[in-house]
GROMACS .gro file of N, CA and C in nm:
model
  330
    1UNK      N    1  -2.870   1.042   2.279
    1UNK     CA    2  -2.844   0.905   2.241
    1UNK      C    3  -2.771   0.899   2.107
    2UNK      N    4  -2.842   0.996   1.992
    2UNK     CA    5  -2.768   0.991   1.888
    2UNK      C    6  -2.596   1.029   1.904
    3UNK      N    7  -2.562   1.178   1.952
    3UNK     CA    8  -2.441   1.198   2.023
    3UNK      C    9  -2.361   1.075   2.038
    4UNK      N   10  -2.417   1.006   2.140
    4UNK     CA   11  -2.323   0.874   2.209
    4UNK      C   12  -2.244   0.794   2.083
    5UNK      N   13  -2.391   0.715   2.018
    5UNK     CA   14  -2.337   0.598   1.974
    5UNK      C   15  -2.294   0.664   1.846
    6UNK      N   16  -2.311   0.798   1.778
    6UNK     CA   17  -2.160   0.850   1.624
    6UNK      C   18  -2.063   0.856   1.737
    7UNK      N   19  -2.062   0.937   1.835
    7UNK     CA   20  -1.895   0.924   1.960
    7UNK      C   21  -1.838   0.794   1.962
    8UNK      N   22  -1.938   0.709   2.027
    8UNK     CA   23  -1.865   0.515   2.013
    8UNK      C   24  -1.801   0.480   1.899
    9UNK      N   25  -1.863   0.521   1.774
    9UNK     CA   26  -1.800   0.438   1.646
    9UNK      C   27  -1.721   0.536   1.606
   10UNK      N   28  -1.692   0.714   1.626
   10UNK     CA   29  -1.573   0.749   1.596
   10UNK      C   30  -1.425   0.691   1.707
   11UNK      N   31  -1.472   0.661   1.824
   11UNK     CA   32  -1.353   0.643   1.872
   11UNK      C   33  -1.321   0.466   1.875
   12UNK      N   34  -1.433   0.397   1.784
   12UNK     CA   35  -1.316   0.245   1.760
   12UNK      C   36  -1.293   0.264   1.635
   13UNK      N   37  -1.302   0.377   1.527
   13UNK     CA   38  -1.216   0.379   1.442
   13UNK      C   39  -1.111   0.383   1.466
   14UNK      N   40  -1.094   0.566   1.576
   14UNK     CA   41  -0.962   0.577   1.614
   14UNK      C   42  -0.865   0.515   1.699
   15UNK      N   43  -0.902   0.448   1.766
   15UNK     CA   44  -0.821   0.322   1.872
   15UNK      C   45  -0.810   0.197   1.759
   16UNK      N   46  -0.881   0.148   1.673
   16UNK     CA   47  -0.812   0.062   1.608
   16UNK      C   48  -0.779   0.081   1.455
   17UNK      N   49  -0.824   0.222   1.440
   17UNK     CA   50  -0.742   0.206   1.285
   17UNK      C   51  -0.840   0.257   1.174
   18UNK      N   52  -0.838   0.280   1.102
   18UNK     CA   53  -0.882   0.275   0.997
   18UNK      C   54  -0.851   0.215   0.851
   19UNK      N   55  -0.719   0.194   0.817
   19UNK     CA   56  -0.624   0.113   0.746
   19UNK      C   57  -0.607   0.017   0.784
   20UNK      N   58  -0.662  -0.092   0.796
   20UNK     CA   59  -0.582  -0.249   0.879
   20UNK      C   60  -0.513  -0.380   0.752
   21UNK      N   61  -0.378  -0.364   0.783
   21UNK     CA   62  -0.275  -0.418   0.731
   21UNK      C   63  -0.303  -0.612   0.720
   22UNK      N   64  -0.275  -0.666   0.616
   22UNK     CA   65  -0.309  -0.759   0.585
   22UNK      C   66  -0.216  -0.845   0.641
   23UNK      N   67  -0.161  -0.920   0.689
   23UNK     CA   68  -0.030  -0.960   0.801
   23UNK      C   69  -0.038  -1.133   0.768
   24UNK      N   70   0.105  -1.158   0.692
   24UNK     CA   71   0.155  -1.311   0.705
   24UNK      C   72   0.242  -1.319   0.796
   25UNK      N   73   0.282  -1.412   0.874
   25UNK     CA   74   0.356  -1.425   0.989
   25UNK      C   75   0.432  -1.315   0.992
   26UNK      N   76   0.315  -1.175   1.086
   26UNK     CA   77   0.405  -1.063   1.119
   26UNK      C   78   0.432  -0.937   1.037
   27UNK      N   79   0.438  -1.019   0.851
   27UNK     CA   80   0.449  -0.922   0.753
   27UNK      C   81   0.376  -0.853   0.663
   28UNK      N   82   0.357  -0.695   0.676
   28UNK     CA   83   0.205  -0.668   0.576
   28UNK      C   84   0.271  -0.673   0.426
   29UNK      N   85   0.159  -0.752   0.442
   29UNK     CA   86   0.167  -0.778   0.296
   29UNK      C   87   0.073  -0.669   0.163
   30UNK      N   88  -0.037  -0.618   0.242
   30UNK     CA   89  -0.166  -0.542   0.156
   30UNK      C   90  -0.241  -0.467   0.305
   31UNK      N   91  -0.325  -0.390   0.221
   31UNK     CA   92  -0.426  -0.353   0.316
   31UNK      C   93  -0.551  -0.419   0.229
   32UNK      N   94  -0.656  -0.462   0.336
   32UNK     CA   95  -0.780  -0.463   0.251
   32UNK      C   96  -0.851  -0.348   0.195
   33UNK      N   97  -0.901  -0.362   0.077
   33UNK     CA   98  -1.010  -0.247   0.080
   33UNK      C   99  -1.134  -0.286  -0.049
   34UNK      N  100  -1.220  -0.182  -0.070
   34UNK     CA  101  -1.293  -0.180  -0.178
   34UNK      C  102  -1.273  -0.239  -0.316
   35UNK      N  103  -1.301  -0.265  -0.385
   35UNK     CA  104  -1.276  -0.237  -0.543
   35UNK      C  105  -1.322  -0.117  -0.583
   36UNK      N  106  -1.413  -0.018  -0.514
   36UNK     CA  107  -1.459   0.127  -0.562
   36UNK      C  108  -1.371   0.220  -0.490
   37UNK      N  109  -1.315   0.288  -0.534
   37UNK     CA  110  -1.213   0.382  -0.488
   37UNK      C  111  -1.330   0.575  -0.521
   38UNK      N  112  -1.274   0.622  -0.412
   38UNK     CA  113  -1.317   0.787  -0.418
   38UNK      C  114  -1.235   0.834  -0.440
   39UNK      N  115  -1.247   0.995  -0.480
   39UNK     CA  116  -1.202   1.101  -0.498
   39UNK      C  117  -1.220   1.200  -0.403
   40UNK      N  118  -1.144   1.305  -0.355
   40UNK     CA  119  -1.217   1.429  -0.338
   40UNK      C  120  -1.288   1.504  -0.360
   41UNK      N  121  -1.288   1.481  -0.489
   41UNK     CA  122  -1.392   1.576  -0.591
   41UNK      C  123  -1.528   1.443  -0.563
   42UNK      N  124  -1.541   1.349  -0.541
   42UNK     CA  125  -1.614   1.297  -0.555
   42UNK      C  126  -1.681   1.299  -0.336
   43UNK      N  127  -1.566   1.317  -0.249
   43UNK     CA  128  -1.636   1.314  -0.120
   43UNK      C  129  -1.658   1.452  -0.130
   44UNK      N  130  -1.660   1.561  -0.179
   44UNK     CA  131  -1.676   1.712  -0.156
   44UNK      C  132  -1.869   1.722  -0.180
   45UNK      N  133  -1.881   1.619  -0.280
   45UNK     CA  134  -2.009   1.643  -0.337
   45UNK      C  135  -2.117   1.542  -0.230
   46UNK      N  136  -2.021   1.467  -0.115
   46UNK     CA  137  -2.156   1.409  -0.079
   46UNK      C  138  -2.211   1.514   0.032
   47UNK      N  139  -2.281   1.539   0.065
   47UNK     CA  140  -2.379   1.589   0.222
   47UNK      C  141  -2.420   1.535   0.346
   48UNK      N  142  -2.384   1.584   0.399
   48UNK     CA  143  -2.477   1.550   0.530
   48UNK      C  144  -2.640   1.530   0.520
   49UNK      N  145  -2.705   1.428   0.535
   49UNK     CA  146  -2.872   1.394   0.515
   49UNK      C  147  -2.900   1.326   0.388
   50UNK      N  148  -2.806   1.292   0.326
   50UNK     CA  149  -2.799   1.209   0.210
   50UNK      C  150  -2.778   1.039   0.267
   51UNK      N  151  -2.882   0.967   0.165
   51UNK     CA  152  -2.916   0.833   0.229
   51UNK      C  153  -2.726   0.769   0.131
   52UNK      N  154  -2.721   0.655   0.164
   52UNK     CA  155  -2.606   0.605   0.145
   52UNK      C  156  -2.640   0.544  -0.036
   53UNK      N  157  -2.772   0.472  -0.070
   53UNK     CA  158  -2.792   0.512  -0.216
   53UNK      C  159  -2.736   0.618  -0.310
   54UNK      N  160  -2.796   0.706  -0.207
   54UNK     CA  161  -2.698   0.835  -0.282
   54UNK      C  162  -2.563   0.862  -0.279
   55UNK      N  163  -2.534   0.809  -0.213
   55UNK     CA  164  -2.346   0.810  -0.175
   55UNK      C  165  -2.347   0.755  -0.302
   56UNK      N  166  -2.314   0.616  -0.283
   56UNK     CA  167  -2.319   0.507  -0.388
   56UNK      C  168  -2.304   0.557  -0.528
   57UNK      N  169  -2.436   0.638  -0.532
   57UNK     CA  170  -2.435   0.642  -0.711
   57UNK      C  171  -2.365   0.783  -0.699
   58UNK      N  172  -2.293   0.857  -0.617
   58UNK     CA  173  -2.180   0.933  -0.594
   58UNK      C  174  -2.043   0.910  -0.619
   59UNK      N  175  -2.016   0.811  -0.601
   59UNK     CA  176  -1.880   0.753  -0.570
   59UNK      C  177  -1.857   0.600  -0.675
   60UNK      N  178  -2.022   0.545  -0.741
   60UNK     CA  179  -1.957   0.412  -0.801
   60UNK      C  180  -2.005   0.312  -0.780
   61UNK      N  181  -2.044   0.265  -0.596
   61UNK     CA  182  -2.072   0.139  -0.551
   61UNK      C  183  -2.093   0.129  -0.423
   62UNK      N  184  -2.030   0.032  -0.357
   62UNK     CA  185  -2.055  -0.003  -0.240
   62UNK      C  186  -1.873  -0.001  -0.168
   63UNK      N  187  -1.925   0.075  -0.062
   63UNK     CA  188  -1.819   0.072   0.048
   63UNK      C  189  -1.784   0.016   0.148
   64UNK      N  190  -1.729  -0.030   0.196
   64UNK     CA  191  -1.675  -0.127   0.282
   64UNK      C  192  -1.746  -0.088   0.416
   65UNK      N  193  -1.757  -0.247   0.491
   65UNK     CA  194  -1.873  -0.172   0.659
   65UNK      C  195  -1.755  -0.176   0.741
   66UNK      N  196  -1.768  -0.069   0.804
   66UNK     CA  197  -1.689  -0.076   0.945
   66UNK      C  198  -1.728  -0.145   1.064
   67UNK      N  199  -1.848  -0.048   1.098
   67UNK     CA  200  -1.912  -0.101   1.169
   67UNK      C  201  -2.028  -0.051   1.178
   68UNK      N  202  -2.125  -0.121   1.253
   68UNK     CA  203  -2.278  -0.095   1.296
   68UNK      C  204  -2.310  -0.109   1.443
   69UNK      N  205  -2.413  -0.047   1.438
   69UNK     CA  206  -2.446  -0.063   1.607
   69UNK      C  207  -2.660  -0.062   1.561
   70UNK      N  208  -2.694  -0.142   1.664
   70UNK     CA  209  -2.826  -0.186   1.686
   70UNK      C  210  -2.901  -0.286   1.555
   71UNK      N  211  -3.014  -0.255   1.542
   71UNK     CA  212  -3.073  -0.358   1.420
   71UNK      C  213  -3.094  -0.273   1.353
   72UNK      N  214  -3.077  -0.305   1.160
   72UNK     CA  215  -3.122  -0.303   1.084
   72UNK      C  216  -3.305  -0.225   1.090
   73UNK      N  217  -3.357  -0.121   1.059
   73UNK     CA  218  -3.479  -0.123   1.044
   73UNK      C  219  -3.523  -0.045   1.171
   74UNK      N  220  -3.451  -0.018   1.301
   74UNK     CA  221  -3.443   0.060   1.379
   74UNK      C  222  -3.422   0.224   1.383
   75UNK      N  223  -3.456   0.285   1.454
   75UNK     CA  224  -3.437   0.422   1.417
   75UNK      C  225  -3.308   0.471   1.440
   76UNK      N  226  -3.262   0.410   1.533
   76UNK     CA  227  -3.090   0.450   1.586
   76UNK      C  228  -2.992   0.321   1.522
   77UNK      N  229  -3.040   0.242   1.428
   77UNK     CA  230  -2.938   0.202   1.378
   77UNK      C  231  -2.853   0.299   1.314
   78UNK      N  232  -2.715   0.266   1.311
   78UNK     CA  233  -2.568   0.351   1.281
   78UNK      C  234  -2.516   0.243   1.213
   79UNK      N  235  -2.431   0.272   1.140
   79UNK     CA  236  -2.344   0.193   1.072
   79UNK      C  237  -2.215   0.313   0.969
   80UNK      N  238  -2.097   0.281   0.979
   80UNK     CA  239  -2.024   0.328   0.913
   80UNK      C  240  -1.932   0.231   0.792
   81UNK      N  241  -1.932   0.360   0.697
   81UNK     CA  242  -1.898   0.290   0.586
   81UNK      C  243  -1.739   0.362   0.508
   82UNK      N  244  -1.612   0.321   0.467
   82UNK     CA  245  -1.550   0.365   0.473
   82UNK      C  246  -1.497   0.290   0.273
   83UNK      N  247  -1.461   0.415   0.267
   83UNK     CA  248  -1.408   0.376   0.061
   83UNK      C  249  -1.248   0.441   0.075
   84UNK      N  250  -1.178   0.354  -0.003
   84UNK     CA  251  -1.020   0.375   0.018
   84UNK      C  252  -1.019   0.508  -0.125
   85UNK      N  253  -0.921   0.604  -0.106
   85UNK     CA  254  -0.853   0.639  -0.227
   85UNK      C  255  -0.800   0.583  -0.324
   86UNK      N  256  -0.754   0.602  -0.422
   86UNK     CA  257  -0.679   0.526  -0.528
   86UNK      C  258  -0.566   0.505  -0.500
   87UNK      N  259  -0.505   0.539  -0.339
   87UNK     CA  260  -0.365   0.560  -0.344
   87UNK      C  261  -0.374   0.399  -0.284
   88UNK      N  262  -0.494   0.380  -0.179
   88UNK     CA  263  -0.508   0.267  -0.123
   88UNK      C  264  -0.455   0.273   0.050
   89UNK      N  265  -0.414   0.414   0.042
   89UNK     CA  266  -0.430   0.425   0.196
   89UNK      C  267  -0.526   0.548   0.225
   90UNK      N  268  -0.504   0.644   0.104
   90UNK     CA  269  -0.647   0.749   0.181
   90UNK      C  270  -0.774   0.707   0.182
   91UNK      N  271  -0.860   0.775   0.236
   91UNK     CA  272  -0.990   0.708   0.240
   91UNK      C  273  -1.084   0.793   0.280
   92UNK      N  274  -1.208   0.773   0.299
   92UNK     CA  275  -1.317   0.841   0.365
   92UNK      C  276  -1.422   0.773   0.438
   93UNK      N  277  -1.477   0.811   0.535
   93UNK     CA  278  -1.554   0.736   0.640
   93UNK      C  279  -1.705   0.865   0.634
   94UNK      N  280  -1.766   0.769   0.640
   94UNK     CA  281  -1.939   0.766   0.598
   94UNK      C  282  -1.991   0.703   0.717
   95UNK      N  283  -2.085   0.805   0.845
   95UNK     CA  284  -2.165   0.807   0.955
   95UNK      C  285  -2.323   0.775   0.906
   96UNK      N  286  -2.415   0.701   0.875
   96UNK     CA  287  -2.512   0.737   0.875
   96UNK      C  288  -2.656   0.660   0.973
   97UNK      N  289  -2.699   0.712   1.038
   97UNK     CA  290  -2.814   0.710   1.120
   97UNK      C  291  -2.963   0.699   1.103
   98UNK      N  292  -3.017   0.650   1.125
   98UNK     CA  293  -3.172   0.610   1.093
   98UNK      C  294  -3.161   0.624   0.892
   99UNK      N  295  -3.102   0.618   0.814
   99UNK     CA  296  -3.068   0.623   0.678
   99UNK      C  297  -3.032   0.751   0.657
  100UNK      N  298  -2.962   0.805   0.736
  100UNK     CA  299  -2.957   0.942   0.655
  100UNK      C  300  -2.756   0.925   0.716
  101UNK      N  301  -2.715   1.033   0.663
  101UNK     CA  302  -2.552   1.020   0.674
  101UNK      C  303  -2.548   1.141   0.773
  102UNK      N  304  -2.507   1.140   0.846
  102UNK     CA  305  -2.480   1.190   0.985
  102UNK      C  306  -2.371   1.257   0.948
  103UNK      N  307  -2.242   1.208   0.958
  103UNK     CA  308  -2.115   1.271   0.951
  103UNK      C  309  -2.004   1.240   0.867
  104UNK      N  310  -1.949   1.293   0.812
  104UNK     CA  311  -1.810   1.177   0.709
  104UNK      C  312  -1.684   1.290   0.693
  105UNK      N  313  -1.551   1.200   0.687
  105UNK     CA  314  -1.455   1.280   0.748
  105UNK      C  315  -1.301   1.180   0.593
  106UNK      N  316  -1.234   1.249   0.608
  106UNK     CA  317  -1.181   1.211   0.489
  106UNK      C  318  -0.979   1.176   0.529
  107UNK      N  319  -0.900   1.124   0.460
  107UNK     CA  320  -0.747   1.151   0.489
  107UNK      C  321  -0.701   1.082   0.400
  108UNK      N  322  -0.677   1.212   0.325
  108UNK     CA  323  -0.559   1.239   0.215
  108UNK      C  324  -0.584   1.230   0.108
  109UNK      N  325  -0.691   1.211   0.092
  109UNK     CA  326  -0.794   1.246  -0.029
  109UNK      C  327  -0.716   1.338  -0.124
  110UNK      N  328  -0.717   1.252  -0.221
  110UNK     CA  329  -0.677   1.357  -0.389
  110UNK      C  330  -0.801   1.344  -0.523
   0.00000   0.00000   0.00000
């Protein structure tokens, strides 16, 4: 079950994006993102089994939700959390499961 639903939320990252372009009739104008920006040096140091608190005081703050799946307070709640680079298009994506961080995957991280 765990398997499934990190599989579900890696593949509607990848079918819709991870960067989503801010669009006035047609034209991007921005991407959204954080006000807390990561590093590499700063995603190298997080772990796998680390609660997202700990991310946090890793990286600065709070990261943007992607998405979630089930309730809050559940054991298979999932939710992913994703922090832009400073460039404002790299970024990193944060898996974590019953509170612990499951998986996190990075692009273009400096």
């Amino acid at each position: 079950m765990k398997k499934i639903i990190i599989g579900l939320l890696v593949a509607s990252v990848l079918t819709f994006g991870v960067v989503t372009p801010i669009s006035i009739n047609g034209q991007d104008v921005a991407y959204a993102k954080s006000k807390v920006t990561i590093t590499k040096k700063e995603f190298n140091k997080i772990k796998n089994g680390m609660s997202y608190k700990s991310v946090k005081k890793i990286v600065g703050g709070k990261g943007e939700l992607l998405s979630e799946v089930g309730q809050k307070g559940d054991p298979y709640y999932t939710y992913m959390i994703m922090y832009y680079g400073k460039d404002g298009i790299s970024n990193a994506n944060f898996t974590f499961q019953g509170g612990k961080l499951q998986m996190k995957a990075q692009f273009l991280l400096k």
